[in-house]
Coordinates of C-alpha atoms in Angstrom, one line a residue:
M1 CA -75.9 -32.0 44.5
K2 CA -77.6 -35.2 43.4
Q3 CA -80.2 -33.1 41.6
Q4 CA -77.5 -31.2 39.8
L5 CA -75.8 -34.4 38.7
A6 CA -79.1 -35.8 37.6
R7 CA -79.8 -32.7 35.5
L8 CA -76.3 -32.9 34.0
A9 CA -76.8 -36.6 33.2
T10 CA -80.2 -35.8 31.6
R11 CA -78.5 -33.1 29.4
V12 CA -75.8 -35.5 28.4
D13 CA -78.4 -38.2 27.5
A14 CA -80.2 -35.6 25.4
L15 CA -77.0 -34.9 23.3
S16 CA -76.5 -36.6 20.0
L17 CA -73.7 -39.1 19.4
R18 CA -71.5 -36.4 17.6
E19 CA -72.0 -33.9 20.5
R20 CA -71.2 -36.6 23.0
V21 CA -67.9 -37.4 21.2
L22 CA -67.0 -33.7 21.1
L23 CA -67.8 -33.3 24.7
F24 CA -65.6 -36.3 25.6
A25 CA -62.7 -34.9 23.5
A26 CA -63.0 -31.6 25.3
I27 CA -63.0 -33.2 28.7
T28 CA -60.0 -35.4 27.7
A29 CA -58.0 -32.3 26.5
L30 CA -58.8 -30.4 29.7
Y31 CA -57.6 -33.4 31.7
V32 CA -54.4 -33.6 29.7
F33 CA -53.8 -29.9 30.1
L34 CA -54.3 -30.0 33.8
M35 CA -52.0 -33.0 34.1
H36 CA -49.3 -31.2 32.2
F37 CA -49.7 -28.0 34.1
F38 CA -49.6 -29.5 37.6
S39 CA -47.2 -32.4 37.1
L40 CA -45.1 -32.0 33.9
G41 CA -44.9 -28.2 34.0
P42 CA -42.5 -28.0 37.0
M43 CA -40.3 -30.7 35.4
F44 CA -40.0 -28.8 32.1
A45 CA -39.2 -25.6 34.0
K46 CA -36.4 -27.4 35.9
Q47 CA -35.1 -28.9 32.6
E48 CA -35.0 -25.3 31.1
L49 CA -33.1 -24.1 34.1
L50 CA -30.6 -26.9 33.7
R51 CA -30.2 -26.1 30.0
T52 CA -29.6 -22.4 30.7
Q53 CA -26.9 -23.3 33.3
I54 CA -25.2 -25.7 30.8
V55 CA -25.2 -23.0 28.1
Q56 CA -23.7 -20.6 30.6
Q57 CA -21.0 -23.0 31.6
Q58 CA -20.2 -23.7 27.9
N59 CA -19.8 -20.0 27.3
N60 CA -17.5 -19.7 30.3
L61 CA -15.4 -22.6 29.0
E62 CA -15.2 -21.0 25.6
G63 CA -14.0 -17.7 27.2
I64 CA -11.4 -19.5 29.1
D65 CA -10.2 -21.4 26.0
S66 CA -10.0 -18.1 24.1
E67 CA -8.0 -16.5 26.9
I68 CA -5.6 -19.5 26.9
S69 CA -5.2 -19.4 23.1
D70 CA -4.5 -15.6 23.2
K71 CA -1.8 -16.1 25.9
V72 CA -0.2 -19.0 23.9
K73 CA -0.2 -16.9 20.7
A74 CA 1.3 -13.9 22.6
A75 CA 4.0 -16.1 23.9
Q76 CA 4.8 -17.2 20.4
V77 CA 4.8 -13.7 18.8
D78 CA 8.2 -12.6 17.5
P79 CA 8.8 -9.0 18.7
D80 CA 11.1 -8.4 15.6
A81 CA 8.5 -9.6 13.1
P82 CA 7.0 -6.2 12.3
T83 CA 10.5 -4.8 11.8
R84 CA 11.4 -7.7 9.5
E85 CA 8.2 -7.2 7.6
R86 CA 8.9 -3.5 7.1
I87 CA 12.4 -4.3 5.9
A88 CA 11.1 -6.9 3.4
A89 CA 8.5 -4.4 2.1
V90 CA 11.2 -1.7 1.6
R91 CA 13.5 -4.2 -0.2
A92 CA 10.6 -5.2 -2.4
Q93 CA 9.8 -1.6 -3.2
T94 CA 13.5 -0.8 -3.9
E95 CA 13.8 -3.8 -6.2
A96 CA 10.6 -2.8 -8.1
L97 CA 11.9 0.8 -8.4
A98 CA 15.3 -0.5 -9.7
T99 CA 13.5 -2.6 -12.3
S100 CA 11.5 0.4 -13.4
L101 CA 14.6 2.5 -13.6
R102 CA 16.4 -0.1 -15.6
A103 CA 13.5 -0.2 -18.1
M104 CA 13.6 3.6 -18.3
Q105 CA 17.4 3.6 -18.8
N106 CA 17.0 1.6 -22.0
G107 CA 15.5 4.6 -23.7
L108 CA 18.2 7.1 -22.6
V109 CA 21.6 7.8 -24.0
P110 CA 24.3 6.0 -22.0
P111 CA 26.7 8.4 -20.2
E112 CA 29.7 7.2 -22.1
R113 CA 28.0 7.9 -25.4
M114 CA 26.9 11.5 -24.7
A115 CA 30.1 13.3 -25.8
P116 CA 30.7 11.2 -29.0
L117 CA 27.0 11.6 -29.9
V118 CA 27.1 15.4 -29.5
E119 CA 30.3 15.6 -31.5
A120 CA 28.8 13.4 -34.3
I121 CA 25.7 15.7 -34.6
L122 CA 28.0 18.8 -34.8
R123 CA 30.1 17.2 -37.5
A124 CA 26.9 16.3 -39.4
N125 CA 25.9 19.9 -39.3
G126 CA 29.3 21.1 -40.5
R127 CA 28.6 24.8 -40.0
L128 CA 28.9 25.1 -36.3
Q129 CA 32.2 25.5 -34.5
L130 CA 32.7 23.5 -31.3
V131 CA 34.2 25.9 -28.8
S132 CA 34.2 23.5 -25.7
L133 CA 32.8 20.3 -24.5
R134 CA 33.2 19.3 -20.8
T135 CA 31.7 16.8 -18.4
L136 CA 29.9 17.9 -15.3
P137 CA 30.1 16.3 -11.9
V138 CA 27.9 13.3 -11.4
E139 CA 24.9 14.1 -9.1
P140 CA 22.7 11.6 -7.3
V141 CA 19.0 12.1 -8.0
Q142 CA 17.4 12.2 -4.6
G143 CA 15.8 14.6 -2.2
A144 CA 17.9 16.9 -0.1
A145 CA 18.5 15.8 3.5
K146 CA 16.4 17.6 6.1
P147 CA 18.3 19.5 8.7
A148 CA 18.3 17.9 12.1
S149 CA 16.0 19.5 14.7
T150 CA 17.6 21.5 17.5
P151 CA 17.1 19.7 20.9
A152 CA 15.2 21.5 23.6
A153 CA 17.2 23.3 26.3
N154 CA 16.1 21.0 29.1
T155 CA 16.7 17.8 27.0
P156 CA 20.1 16.2 27.7
P157 CA 22.2 15.8 24.6
A158 CA 22.1 12.3 23.2
D159 CA 25.0 10.4 21.8
T160 CA 24.4 11.7 18.2
Q161 CA 25.9 9.9 15.2
P162 CA 25.7 11.3 11.7
A163 CA 22.8 9.8 9.9
A164 CA 23.7 7.5 7.1
K165 CA 22.6 8.9 3.8
P166 CA 20.4 6.6 1.7
A167 CA 22.2 5.1 -1.3
A168 CA 21.1 6.8 -4.5
L169 CA 19.4 4.6 -7.1
L170 CA 19.8 7.1 -10.0
Y171 CA 22.6 9.4 -11.1
R172 CA 22.6 12.4 -13.4
H173 CA 25.5 12.6 -15.9
G174 CA 25.8 15.9 -17.7
V175 CA 27.9 17.7 -20.3
E176 CA 28.2 21.3 -21.2
V177 CA 28.8 22.1 -24.8
T178 CA 29.5 25.5 -26.3
V179 CA 29.2 26.1 -30.1
R180 CA 29.6 29.2 -32.3
G181 CA 27.8 29.8 -35.6
N182 CA 24.6 30.9 -37.2
Y183 CA 21.4 31.0 -35.2
L184 CA 19.4 28.9 -37.7
D185 CA 22.2 26.2 -37.7
M186 CA 21.9 26.1 -33.9
I187 CA 18.2 25.6 -34.1
G188 CA 18.8 22.7 -36.5
T189 CA 21.3 21.1 -34.2
M190 CA 18.9 21.3 -31.2
A191 CA 16.2 19.8 -33.3
A192 CA 18.5 16.9 -34.3
L193 CA 19.3 16.3 -30.6
E194 CA 15.6 16.2 -29.8
S195 CA 14.7 13.8 -32.6
M196 CA 17.3 11.1 -31.6
P197 CA 15.8 7.6 -30.9
T198 CA 17.5 7.7 -27.5
Q199 CA 16.7 10.6 -25.2
L200 CA 18.8 13.4 -23.7
F201 CA 17.5 15.9 -21.2
W202 CA 17.9 19.6 -21.5
G203 CA 19.5 21.2 -18.4
G204 CA 19.8 24.7 -19.7
A205 CA 20.6 26.9 -22.7
R206 CA 22.4 30.3 -22.9
L207 CA 22.6 32.3 -26.1
E208 CA 25.1 35.1 -26.5
A209 CA 25.2 37.4 -29.5
E210 CA 28.6 37.9 -31.2
T211 CA 29.7 39.6 -34.4
W212 CA 26.8 39.2 -36.9
P213 CA 25.7 36.6 -38.1
N214 CA 27.5 34.5 -35.4
S215 CA 26.2 33.7 -32.0
R216 CA 27.5 31.6 -29.1
L217 CA 25.3 28.9 -27.6
T218 CA 26.0 27.0 -24.4
L219 CA 23.9 23.9 -23.8
T220 CA 23.7 21.8 -20.7
L221 CA 22.6 18.2 -21.5
Y222 CA 22.3 15.3 -19.2
T223 CA 21.2 11.7 -19.1
L224 CA 20.3 9.4 -16.2
S225 CA 22.0 6.2 -15.2
L226 CA 22.0 3.6 -12.4
D227 CA 25.8 3.7 -12.4
A228 CA 27.7 6.5 -10.7
K229 CA 30.8 6.0 -12.9
W230 CA 31.5 8.8 -15.4
M231 CA 33.9 8.3 -18.3
K232 CA 36.0 11.4 -18.5
L233 CA 36.6 13.1 -21.9

């Protein structure tokens, strides 16, 4: 053993100063590593275990806080809130539709002006004879109600009440006018009706031949209005 130490000392003495410094640094680094491994390593491992446990506890606390918050929110939820939101949305849509219909109505002939306007156009033509001019019943513009479904045989009859029909937003006011005269004069009158600044809608036309050169033309004209009132002729 002594011989080995002597040979090692001889080798160290043979090293240059730079080699001795490097050797000393290597021995010091090895010593520090061994100290860290055998003494500080277990302490760091314990510290990491504690950190993991703390993080887990924090996660558990966050989960409990979230559960408590959800229960508090659920207790504060208004069960009628979805219904009120749907009602508010329907009201907003209805108001928007009514506004759009009012804007559209500005370009249409008012119901009370239909008959006087048709008569004025016929007088301007002068060659057509007015046979009749009558108003038609006011009709709401909306889809037809769907028939109620028949209950199953095993289903007990419920206390049924007639479903309330939705209020119409738009009404159709029509007139039926019958004139007699020359076919070309009738074409001119129809062109005059179409070229008016305010609009009328065509509901139908029926042409009947009479003694030449006269024909009999029956026109159905209508306009749209937000008002169900109809001024009788």
